[in-house]
Coordinates of C-alpha atoms in Angstrom, one line a residue:
X1 CA 223.9 85.5 138.7
X2 CA 224.0 85.9 134.9
X3 CA 224.2 82.1 134.6
X4 CA 221.0 81.7 136.7
X5 CA 219.2 84.3 134.5
X6 CA 220.3 82.5 131.4
X7 CA 219.1 79.1 132.7
X8 CA 215.8 80.7 133.7
X9 CA 215.4 82.3 130.3
X10 CA 216.2 79.0 128.6
X11 CA 213.6 77.2 130.7
X12 CA 211.0 79.8 129.9
X13 CA 211.8 79.7 126.2
X14 CA 211.7 75.9 126.3
X15 CA 208.3 75.8 128.0
X16 CA 206.8 78.4 125.6
X17 CA 208.3 76.5 122.6
X18 CA 206.9 73.1 123.9
X19 CA 203.4 74.8 124.4
X20 CA 203.4 76.3 120.9
X21 CA 204.6 73.1 119.4
X22 CA 201.9 71.2 121.2
X23 CA 199.2 73.6 120.1
X24 CA 200.4 73.5 116.5
X25 CA 200.5 69.8 116.5
X26 CA 196.9 69.5 117.9
X27 CA 195.7 72.2 115.4
X28 CA 197.3 70.2 112.6
X29 CA 195.7 66.9 113.6
X30 CA 192.4 68.6 114.2
X31 CA 192.6 70.3 110.8
X32 CA 193.4 67.0 109.0
X33 CA 190.1 65.6 110.2
X34 CA 188.0 68.8 109.6
X35 CA 189.3 69.4 106.2
X36 CA 188.0 66.1 105.0
X37 CA 184.6 67.8 105.0
X38 CA 183.9 69.8 101.9
X39 CA 184.1 73.6 102.2
X40 CA 185.6 76.9 100.9
X41 CA 189.4 76.9 100.5
X42 CA 190.9 77.7 103.8
X43 CA 194.4 78.8 104.7
X44 CA 196.5 77.7 107.7
X45 CA 195.8 79.8 110.9
X46 CA 193.6 82.4 109.2
X47 CA 191.1 79.9 107.6
X48 CA 188.3 81.7 105.6
X49 CA 188.6 84.9 107.5
X50 CA 189.6 87.0 104.5
X51 CA 186.5 85.8 102.6
X52 CA 184.2 86.6 105.5
X53 CA 185.8 90.0 106.0
X54 CA 185.2 91.0 102.4
X55 CA 181.4 90.6 102.8
X56 CA 179.5 93.6 104.2
X57 CA 177.4 93.1 107.3
X58 CA 174.1 93.7 105.4
X59 CA 175.1 91.3 102.6
X60 CA 176.3 88.5 104.8
X61 CA 173.0 86.5 105.1
X62 CA 172.3 86.3 101.4
X63 CA 175.9 85.6 100.7
X64 CA 176.0 82.7 103.2
X65 CA 172.8 81.2 101.8
X66 CA 174.7 81.2 98.5
X67 CA 177.6 79.3 100.1
X68 CA 175.1 76.8 101.6
X69 CA 173.8 76.1 98.0
X70 CA 177.3 75.2 96.8
X71 CA 177.4 72.0 99.0
X72 CA 174.7 69.5 98.4
X73 CA 175.5 66.8 101.0
X74 CA 173.9 68.4 104.0
X75 CA 177.2 69.3 105.5
X76 CA 180.2 71.6 104.9
X77 CA 182.8 73.3 106.9
X78 CA 184.3 76.8 107.3
X79 CA 187.2 78.2 109.4
X80 CA 187.3 81.5 111.2
X81 CA 190.8 81.8 112.2
X82 CA 191.7 78.5 114.0
X83 CA 188.0 77.9 114.9
X84 CA 186.3 75.3 112.7
X85 CA 182.5 75.3 112.1
X86 CA 180.7 72.4 110.6
X87 CA 177.5 73.6 109.0
X88 CA 174.5 71.2 108.9
X89 CA 172.0 72.0 106.2
X90 CA 169.7 69.1 105.9
X91 CA 167.1 67.5 108.3
X92 CA 169.1 64.3 108.1
X93 CA 172.3 65.9 109.4
X94 CA 170.9 68.3 112.0
X95 CA 169.0 65.5 113.7
X96 CA 172.2 64.0 115.0
X97 CA 172.9 67.2 117.0
X98 CA 169.4 68.5 117.9
X99 CA 168.0 65.2 119.1
X100 CA 171.1 64.6 121.4
X101 CA 170.5 64.9 125.1
X102 CA 174.3 65.5 125.7
X103 CA 175.1 68.0 122.9
X104 CA 173.3 70.8 124.7
X105 CA 176.3 73.2 125.1
X106 CA 175.9 76.4 123.2
X107 CA 178.8 77.4 120.9
X108 CA 181.4 79.9 121.9
X109 CA 179.6 82.4 119.7
X110 CA 177.2 83.0 122.5
X111 CA 180.0 83.9 124.8
X112 CA 179.9 87.3 123.0
X113 CA 176.6 88.0 124.5
X114 CA 177.4 86.6 127.9
X115 CA 178.1 90.2 129.3
X116 CA 174.4 90.9 128.4
X117 CA 172.6 87.7 129.1
X118 CA 174.9 86.0 131.6
X119 CA 173.9 82.4 132.2
X120 CA 170.2 82.7 131.6
X121 CA 168.2 79.9 130.0
X122 CA 169.4 80.8 126.5
X123 CA 173.1 80.6 127.3
X124 CA 173.5 78.3 130.3
X125 CA 174.4 74.6 130.0
X126 CA 174.8 71.4 132.0
X127 CA 173.1 71.0 135.4
X128 CA 172.5 74.8 135.5
X129 CA 170.5 74.7 132.3
X130 CA 168.6 71.5 133.4
X131 CA 167.7 73.3 136.7
X132 CA 166.5 76.4 135.0
X133 CA 164.5 74.6 132.4
X134 CA 162.8 72.5 135.1
X135 CA 161.9 75.7 137.1
X136 CA 160.6 77.7 134.0
X137 CA 158.7 75.0 132.0
X138 CA 155.6 75.1 134.3
X139 CA 155.3 78.9 133.8
X140 CA 154.3 78.1 130.2
X141 CA 151.5 75.7 131.1
X142 CA 148.4 76.1 128.9
X143 CA 146.3 77.4 131.9
X144 CA 148.9 80.1 132.5
X145 CA 148.9 81.0 128.9
X146 CA 145.3 82.1 129.3
X147 CA 146.5 84.7 131.8
X148 CA 149.1 85.9 129.4
X149 CA 146.6 86.2 126.6
X150 CA 144.7 88.9 128.4
X151 CA 147.8 91.1 128.1
X152 CA 148.1 90.3 124.5
X153 CA 144.6 91.4 123.7
X154 CA 145.1 94.7 125.6
X155 CA 148.3 95.6 123.8
X156 CA 146.9 94.6 120.4
X157 CA 144.1 97.2 120.9
X158 CA 146.7 99.8 121.7
X159 CA 148.7 98.9 118.6
X160 CA 145.5 99.5 116.5
X161 CA 145.2 102.9 118.0
X162 CA 148.9 103.6 117.2
X163 CA 148.4 102.6 113.6
X164 CA 145.2 104.6 113.3
X165 CA 147.0 107.7 114.6
X166 CA 149.8 107.3 112.1
X167 CA 147.3 106.8 109.3
X168 CA 145.6 110.1 110.2
X169 CA 148.9 111.9 109.9
X170 CA 150.0 110.1 106.7
X171 CA 146.9 108.6 105.2
X172 CA 148.4 107.6 101.8
X173 CA 152.0 106.6 103.0
X174 CA 153.1 103.1 103.9
X175 CA 153.9 102.4 107.5
X176 CA 157.0 100.7 108.6
X177 CA 155.4 98.1 110.9
X178 CA 158.6 96.7 112.3
X179 CA 159.0 99.5 114.8
X180 CA 155.3 99.4 115.7
X181 CA 155.4 95.6 116.2
X182 CA 158.6 95.7 118.1
X183 CA 157.1 98.2 120.6
X184 CA 153.9 96.1 120.8
X185 CA 155.8 92.9 121.5
X186 CA 158.0 94.7 124.2
X187 CA 154.9 95.9 125.9
X188 CA 153.5 92.4 125.9
X189 CA 156.5 90.7 127.2
X190 CA 157.2 93.3 129.9
X191 CA 153.6 93.0 131.3
X192 CA 153.2 89.2 130.7
X193 CA 156.8 88.4 132.0
X194 CA 157.2 91.1 134.6
X195 CA 153.7 92.4 135.4
X196 CA 155.0 95.9 134.6
X197 CA 153.4 98.2 132.2
X198 CA 156.2 100.3 130.5
X199 CA 153.9 101.9 127.7
X200 CA 156.5 101.2 125.0
X201 CA 153.9 101.9 122.3
X202 CA 152.8 105.3 123.5
X203 CA 156.2 106.4 125.0
X204 CA 158.4 107.5 122.1
X205 CA 161.7 106.7 124.0
X206 CA 162.9 103.5 122.3
X207 CA 166.3 103.4 124.2
X208 CA 166.0 99.7 125.2
X209 CA 165.1 98.4 121.8
X210 CA 167.8 100.4 120.2
X211 CA 170.3 99.1 122.8
X212 CA 169.2 95.5 122.1
X213 CA 169.6 96.0 118.4
X214 CA 173.1 97.5 119.0
X215 CA 174.2 94.5 121.2
X216 CA 173.3 91.9 118.6
X217 CA 174.7 93.8 115.6
X218 CA 178.0 94.4 117.5
X219 CA 178.2 90.8 118.7
X220 CA 177.7 89.3 115.2
X221 CA 180.3 91.7 113.7
X222 CA 182.7 90.5 116.3
X223 CA 182.2 86.8 115.3
X224 CA 183.8 87.6 111.9
X225 CA 186.9 89.3 113.4
X226 CA 188.8 86.5 115.0
X227 CA 191.4 88.7 116.7
X228 CA 188.6 90.4 118.6
X229 CA 187.4 87.1 120.0
X230 CA 189.9 87.8 122.9
X231 CA 188.1 89.8 125.6
X232 CA 191.5 91.4 126.8
X233 CA 191.8 92.9 123.3
X234 CA 188.2 93.5 122.4
X235 CA 187.4 95.6 125.4
X236 CA 190.3 98.0 124.6
X237 CA 189.0 98.8 121.2
X238 CA 186.4 101.4 120.3
X239 CA 183.9 98.7 119.3
X240 CA 184.5 96.9 122.7
X241 CA 183.9 100.1 124.7
X242 CA 180.7 100.9 122.6
X243 CA 179.5 97.4 123.2
X244 CA 180.0 97.7 127.0
X245 CA 178.1 101.0 127.1
X246 CA 175.3 99.5 125.1
X247 CA 175.0 96.5 127.5
X248 CA 174.9 98.9 130.4
X249 CA 172.0 100.8 128.8
X250 CA 170.0 97.5 128.5
X251 CA 170.9 96.4 132.0
X252 CA 169.7 99.8 133.3
X253 CA 166.3 99.2 131.8
X254 CA 166.1 95.7 133.1
X255 CA 167.1 96.7 136.6
X256 CA 164.5 99.4 136.6
X257 CA 161.7 97.0 135.5
X258 CA 162.8 94.5 138.2
X259 CA 162.8 97.2 140.8
X260 CA 159.3 98.1 140.0
X261 CA 158.2 94.5 140.1
X262 CA 159.8 93.9 143.5
X263 CA 158.1 97.0 144.9
X264 CA 154.7 95.7 143.5
X265 CA 155.2 92.3 145.1
X266 CA 156.0 93.9 148.4
X267 CA 152.9 96.1 148.2
X268 CA 150.8 93.1 147.4
X269 CA 152.2 91.1 150.3
X270 CA 151.7 94.0 152.6
X271 CA 148.0 94.6 151.6
X272 CA 146.9 91.0 151.4
X273 CA 145.3 89.9 154.6
X274 CA 145.4 86.4 153.4
X275 CA 149.0 85.4 152.6
X276 CA 147.8 82.7 150.2
X277 CA 145.7 85.1 148.2
X278 CA 147.0 85.5 144.6
X279 CA 146.4 88.5 142.3
X280 CA 143.9 87.9 139.5
X281 CA 146.7 88.0 136.9
X282 CA 150.2 86.8 137.6
X283 CA 153.3 87.5 135.5
X284 CA 155.9 85.0 134.4
X285 CA 158.2 86.4 137.0
X286 CA 155.6 85.8 139.8
X287 CA 155.3 82.1 138.7
X288 CA 159.1 81.8 138.6
X289 CA 159.6 83.3 142.0
X290 CA 156.8 81.2 143.5
X291 CA 158.5 78.1 142.0
X292 CA 161.9 79.1 143.4
X293 CA 160.2 79.5 146.8
X294 CA 158.6 76.1 146.6
X295 CA 161.8 74.4 145.4
X296 CA 163.8 76.4 148.0
X297 CA 166.1 77.6 145.3
X298 CA 166.0 81.5 145.6
X299 CA 167.4 83.5 142.8
X300 CA 170.1 86.1 143.4
X301 CA 169.5 89.6 141.9
X302 CA 172.0 88.8 139.2
X303 CA 170.4 85.5 138.3
X304 CA 167.0 87.3 138.2
X305 CA 168.3 89.9 135.9
X306 CA 169.8 87.3 133.6
X307 CA 166.5 85.5 133.3
X308 CA 164.6 88.7 132.7
X309 CA 167.1 89.9 130.1
X310 CA 166.8 86.5 128.3
X311 CA 163.1 86.6 128.2
X312 CA 162.8 90.3 127.2
X313 CA 165.1 89.5 124.3
X314 CA 163.7 86.1 123.3
X315 CA 160.1 87.2 123.9
X316 CA 159.9 90.4 121.9
X317 CA 162.6 90.6 119.1
X318 CA 161.7 87.2 117.7
X319 CA 157.9 87.7 117.7
X320 CA 158.1 91.2 116.3
X321 CA 160.3 89.9 113.5
X322 CA 157.9 87.1 112.7
X323 CA 154.8 89.3 112.7
X324 CA 156.4 91.8 110.5
X325 CA 157.4 89.2 108.0
X326 CA 153.9 87.8 108.2
X327 CA 152.4 91.1 107.1
X328 CA 154.9 91.3 104.4
X329 CA 153.9 87.9 103.1
X330 CA 150.2 88.5 103.4
X331 CA 150.7 91.9 101.7
X332 CA 152.3 90.2 98.8
X333 CA 149.6 87.5 98.4
X334 CA 146.1 88.9 98.0
X335 CA 144.7 85.3 97.6
X336 CA 146.0 84.5 101.2
X337 CA 144.6 87.7 102.6
X338 CA 141.2 86.8 101.0
X339 CA 141.3 83.3 102.7
X340 CA 142.1 85.0 106.1
X341 CA 139.1 87.3 105.5
X342 CA 136.8 84.4 104.7
X343 CA 138.0 82.7 108.0
X344 CA 137.3 85.8 109.9
X345 CA 133.8 86.0 108.5
X346 CA 133.2 82.4 109.4
X347 CA 134.4 82.8 113.0
X348 CA 133.5 86.5 113.8
X349 CA 130.7 87.2 111.4
X350 CA 130.1 91.0 111.2
X351 CA 130.9 91.5 114.9
X352 CA 133.3 94.3 115.7
X353 CA 133.8 93.0 119.2
X354 CA 137.4 92.1 120.2
X355 CA 138.2 88.4 119.5
X356 CA 138.0 85.9 122.4
X357 CA 140.7 83.3 123.1
X358 CA 138.3 80.5 122.0
X359 CA 137.9 82.3 118.6
X360 CA 141.6 82.8 118.3
X361 CA 142.2 79.1 118.8
X362 CA 139.8 78.4 115.9
X363 CA 142.0 80.4 113.4
X364 CA 143.6 77.4 111.8
X365 CA 144.3 79.1 108.4
X366 CA 146.0 82.1 110.1
X367 CA 148.1 79.6 112.1
X368 CA 149.2 78.0 108.8
X369 CA 150.1 81.5 107.5
X370 CA 152.3 82.1 110.5
X371 CA 154.0 78.7 110.2
X372 CA 154.7 79.3 106.4
X373 CA 156.1 82.8 107.3
X374 CA 158.4 81.1 109.8
X375 CA 159.5 78.6 107.2
X376 CA 160.6 81.3 104.8
X377 CA 161.8 83.9 107.4
X378 CA 162.7 82.0 110.6
X379 CA 163.1 84.5 113.4
X380 CA 166.4 82.7 114.5
X381 CA 167.8 81.6 111.1
X382 CA 170.6 79.6 112.7
X383 CA 171.7 78.2 116.0
X384 CA 175.0 76.6 117.0
X385 CA 176.4 74.1 119.5
X386 CA 179.8 73.2 120.8
X387 CA 180.6 69.6 119.9
X388 CA 181.6 68.1 123.3
X389 CA 182.2 64.6 122.0
X390 CA 183.4 63.0 118.7
X391 CA 180.6 62.5 116.2
X392 CA 180.1 61.0 112.8
X393 CA 177.6 62.7 110.5
X394 CA 176.9 61.8 106.8
X395 CA 180.1 59.7 106.8
X396 CA 182.3 62.5 108.2
X397 CA 184.0 62.6 111.6
X398 CA 183.2 65.7 113.5
X399 CA 185.9 66.1 116.2
X400 CA 185.3 67.3 119.7
X401 CA 185.6 71.1 120.2
X402 CA 184.4 72.0 116.8
X403 CA 181.2 74.0 116.3
X404 CA 178.0 72.6 114.8
X405 CA 176.0 75.3 112.9
X406 CA 172.4 74.4 112.4
X407 CA 171.4 76.4 109.3
X408 CA 167.6 76.6 109.8
X409 CA 167.0 79.1 107.0
X410 CA 168.5 76.8 104.4
X411 CA 166.8 73.7 105.7
X412 CA 163.4 75.4 105.5
X413 CA 164.0 75.9 101.7
X414 CA 165.5 72.5 100.9
X415 CA 163.6 71.5 97.7
X416 CA 163.9 67.8 98.6
X417 CA 161.4 68.5 101.5
X418 CA 159.7 71.7 100.3
X419 CA 158.7 71.6 96.5
X420 CA 158.8 75.1 95.0
X421 CA 160.5 76.2 98.2
X422 CA 160.4 80.0 97.5
X423 CA 156.6 80.0 97.1
X424 CA 154.4 81.3 100.0
X425 CA 151.9 78.5 100.5
X426 CA 150.3 78.1 103.9
X427 CA 148.6 74.9 102.7
X428 CA 151.9 73.1 103.1
X429 CA 150.9 72.7 106.7
X430 CA 147.6 71.1 106.1
X431 CA 147.6 67.7 107.9
X432 CA 147.4 65.7 104.7
X433 CA 150.4 67.7 103.3
X434 CA 152.5 67.4 106.4
X435 CA 152.3 63.6 106.5
X436 CA 155.6 61.9 106.0
X437 CA 157.6 65.1 106.2
X438 CA 160.9 64.7 108.0
X439 CA 160.5 65.9 111.6
X440 CA 163.5 68.1 111.3
X441 CA 162.5 69.7 108.1
X442 CA 160.7 72.5 110.0
X443 CA 162.5 73.8 113.0
X444 CA 161.7 77.5 113.5
X445 CA 161.9 77.1 117.3
X446 CA 164.9 74.7 117.1
X447 CA 164.1 71.2 118.3
X448 CA 165.1 68.5 120.7
X449 CA 165.9 69.2 124.4
X450 CA 166.9 72.8 123.8
X451 CA 163.9 73.8 121.7
X452 CA 162.4 77.2 122.4
X453 CA 160.4 77.0 125.6
X454 CA 158.3 80.0 124.7
X455 CA 157.0 78.8 121.2
X456 CA 153.3 78.5 122.3
X457 CA 153.5 82.0 123.8
X458 CA 154.9 83.3 120.6
X459 CA 152.3 81.6 118.3
X460 CA 149.5 82.8 120.5
X461 CA 150.8 86.4 120.5
X462 CA 151.2 86.4 116.7
X463 CA 147.6 85.2 116.2
X464 CA 146.1 87.7 118.6
X465 CA 148.1 90.7 117.2
X466 CA 147.8 89.9 113.5
X467 CA 144.0 89.2 114.0
X468 CA 143.5 92.6 115.5
X469 CA 145.2 94.2 112.5
X470 CA 143.6 92.1 109.8
X471 CA 140.1 92.4 111.0
X472 CA 140.5 96.2 110.7
X473 CA 142.5 96.7 107.5
X474 CA 143.6 95.2 104.2
X475 CA 147.4 95.2 103.8
X476 CA 149.6 95.6 100.8
X477 CA 153.4 95.5 100.9
X478 CA 155.3 98.4 99.5
X479 CA 158.1 95.9 98.6
X480 CA 157.7 93.0 96.4
X481 CA 158.8 89.6 97.6
X482 CA 162.0 89.5 95.5
X483 CA 163.0 93.0 96.6
X484 CA 163.1 92.1 100.3
X485 CA 166.6 92.0 101.9
X486 CA 167.5 90.5 105.2
X487 CA 170.3 90.4 107.6
X488 CA 171.1 88.2 110.5
X489 CA 171.8 89.6 113.9
X490 CA 170.9 86.4 115.8
X491 CA 167.4 87.5 114.7
X492 CA 166.4 87.7 111.0
X493 CA 165.7 91.5 110.4
X494 CA 164.6 93.4 107.3
X495 CA 167.2 95.7 105.8
X496 CA 164.7 98.2 104.5
X497 CA 162.1 97.8 107.2
X498 CA 158.6 96.3 106.4
X499 CA 156.5 99.0 104.8
X500 CA 152.8 98.3 104.6
X501 CA 149.9 100.2 103.0
X502 CA 146.8 100.0 105.2
X503 CA 143.2 100.2 103.7
X504 CA 140.2 100.3 106.0
X505 CA 137.9 97.4 105.4

C-alpha cells in the first residue's frame, strides 16, 4: 500500500514539476521578446509591481504621464507581475491595433468589472460583440437622436434651476459642478435610454453614482495588486467583499429601473388599441427591444441588465466628466468665453427662449471648445486590448497574449501633432487647421471597429447642457489650469472637484 502511495505521490510531483517547468520556460521565452521593447527596469516574476505600488492612487495618472514622456518611440513596456503591457503612445503605433478588425478583444483588465457589466457591449468580444453592435447601432440613428434631444433640453432646464437654487443659498461661493453635472447626465441617460424619470437632480440620494464611483476606484486599485488578480483570493479579502457589496448596490438600482420600464411597456401595450401604435417618444431600450423582436433574438433578464448597466455607466460618467472639464477650461480662458458669447448673440440674439435643436447644431465654436476639452482631458484616458495574434509595431515584435495599452491622454498632447500641446485652443479644430493631421492623433472616443457607439449622443448632450448654462451665466474657475489634478478610474476625474464661480449675465 505504501508503495502505491509513494508511486502516486511521485507521479503527482512529476506532473506538477513538468507544469511549473513548462510555465517558467514559456514565461522566459515570452519575456525575452517583450524585454526587447524599452521600458522601466523589471524583475523576474514581479516585474514593475514594486514601482507601481509605491505610487498613491491619486498620483498615478500624473506619474504615468511622466513615464510616457521618458520613451519617445511611441512604444514602451511594463510588467505587472507576470503580465506584460505594451503601451502605445503615438498615432502611428496605435493605428496598428485600433484599425484592426481582429484585435477587438478587451484586455484582462476589463475582467475586473465583469461582475458589474457582464458581457455588455463594452466588455463582450467575438461574435457576441458583433451581434450586439449590429443590434444597437440603429438606436443611435440621427432621427432617433432628435427624440433623445428632447430629454436633454428638459434636464438642462432642471440643471439651471438646481444651480440657481445653490446660488441663492451661497451667492458668493464657487459651486462644484462635477456633482451637479453627474446628476444631470444620469437623469438624461435614464430617461433617454430607459424612458424612466428617476429625478436624480432633485432627489438628494446619490447612492447609484456613489456605487459606480466605488466600483471603478476599487477595480483600478486591483489592477496594481497582481496577487488580487485571482478571484478566489480577491473575494476573500476585505476589498473584495466591499467590491461585491458595491456591485450589488449598483445592480439593485438597475433592476429597479428595468422593472419600472417593463411595467410601463406592459401598460402601454394594454392601453394601445392599435398594436402598431408607438409612443411619441421612445427610449433606447424600446428601440433595442423592438430590434430584438424583429431579429427574433430576445434578451434574457441578465443580458438586459448588462446592456443597461453598460449604457448607464458609459452614458453618464463620461459626459459629466467632459462637461465639467469644459467649464473648467472655459472658466480659465475669458477670451474663449467671449467667443462663445458672440456665437450665442449671432444665433440666439437677445431671446431668452430655450434653444432649438437647429440652433444647437449651428454652434460650431462651442463644438470646437468641446473637442479641445476632450483633447486635453479625454473622458477615457486609455483603453486596452488583448493581443490575440503576434504583431510587429515600430520594429518590435508584440507576442500573442500581451496587453496593448492605448494611451489616449499622451497621444492628445504629442507635440509632433499638437504644437504647444498644453494650450487650450479650440481653433485647432478649424477645418484648415485639421487638414493633414494624422487620423489617430485625436481619438477621444477610441477609433476603429470598437469606437464609442454613443459619441454623437455625448456631443449633442454636451452642447445642449453647456449652452443652457453659458447663456445664463459667466463662469470663472476657482482653480487655475496648472493647479488641476486628475486621477484615472477608467474615467478621468478631478481630484479637487471642478469649482466654478457663476455670475448672472
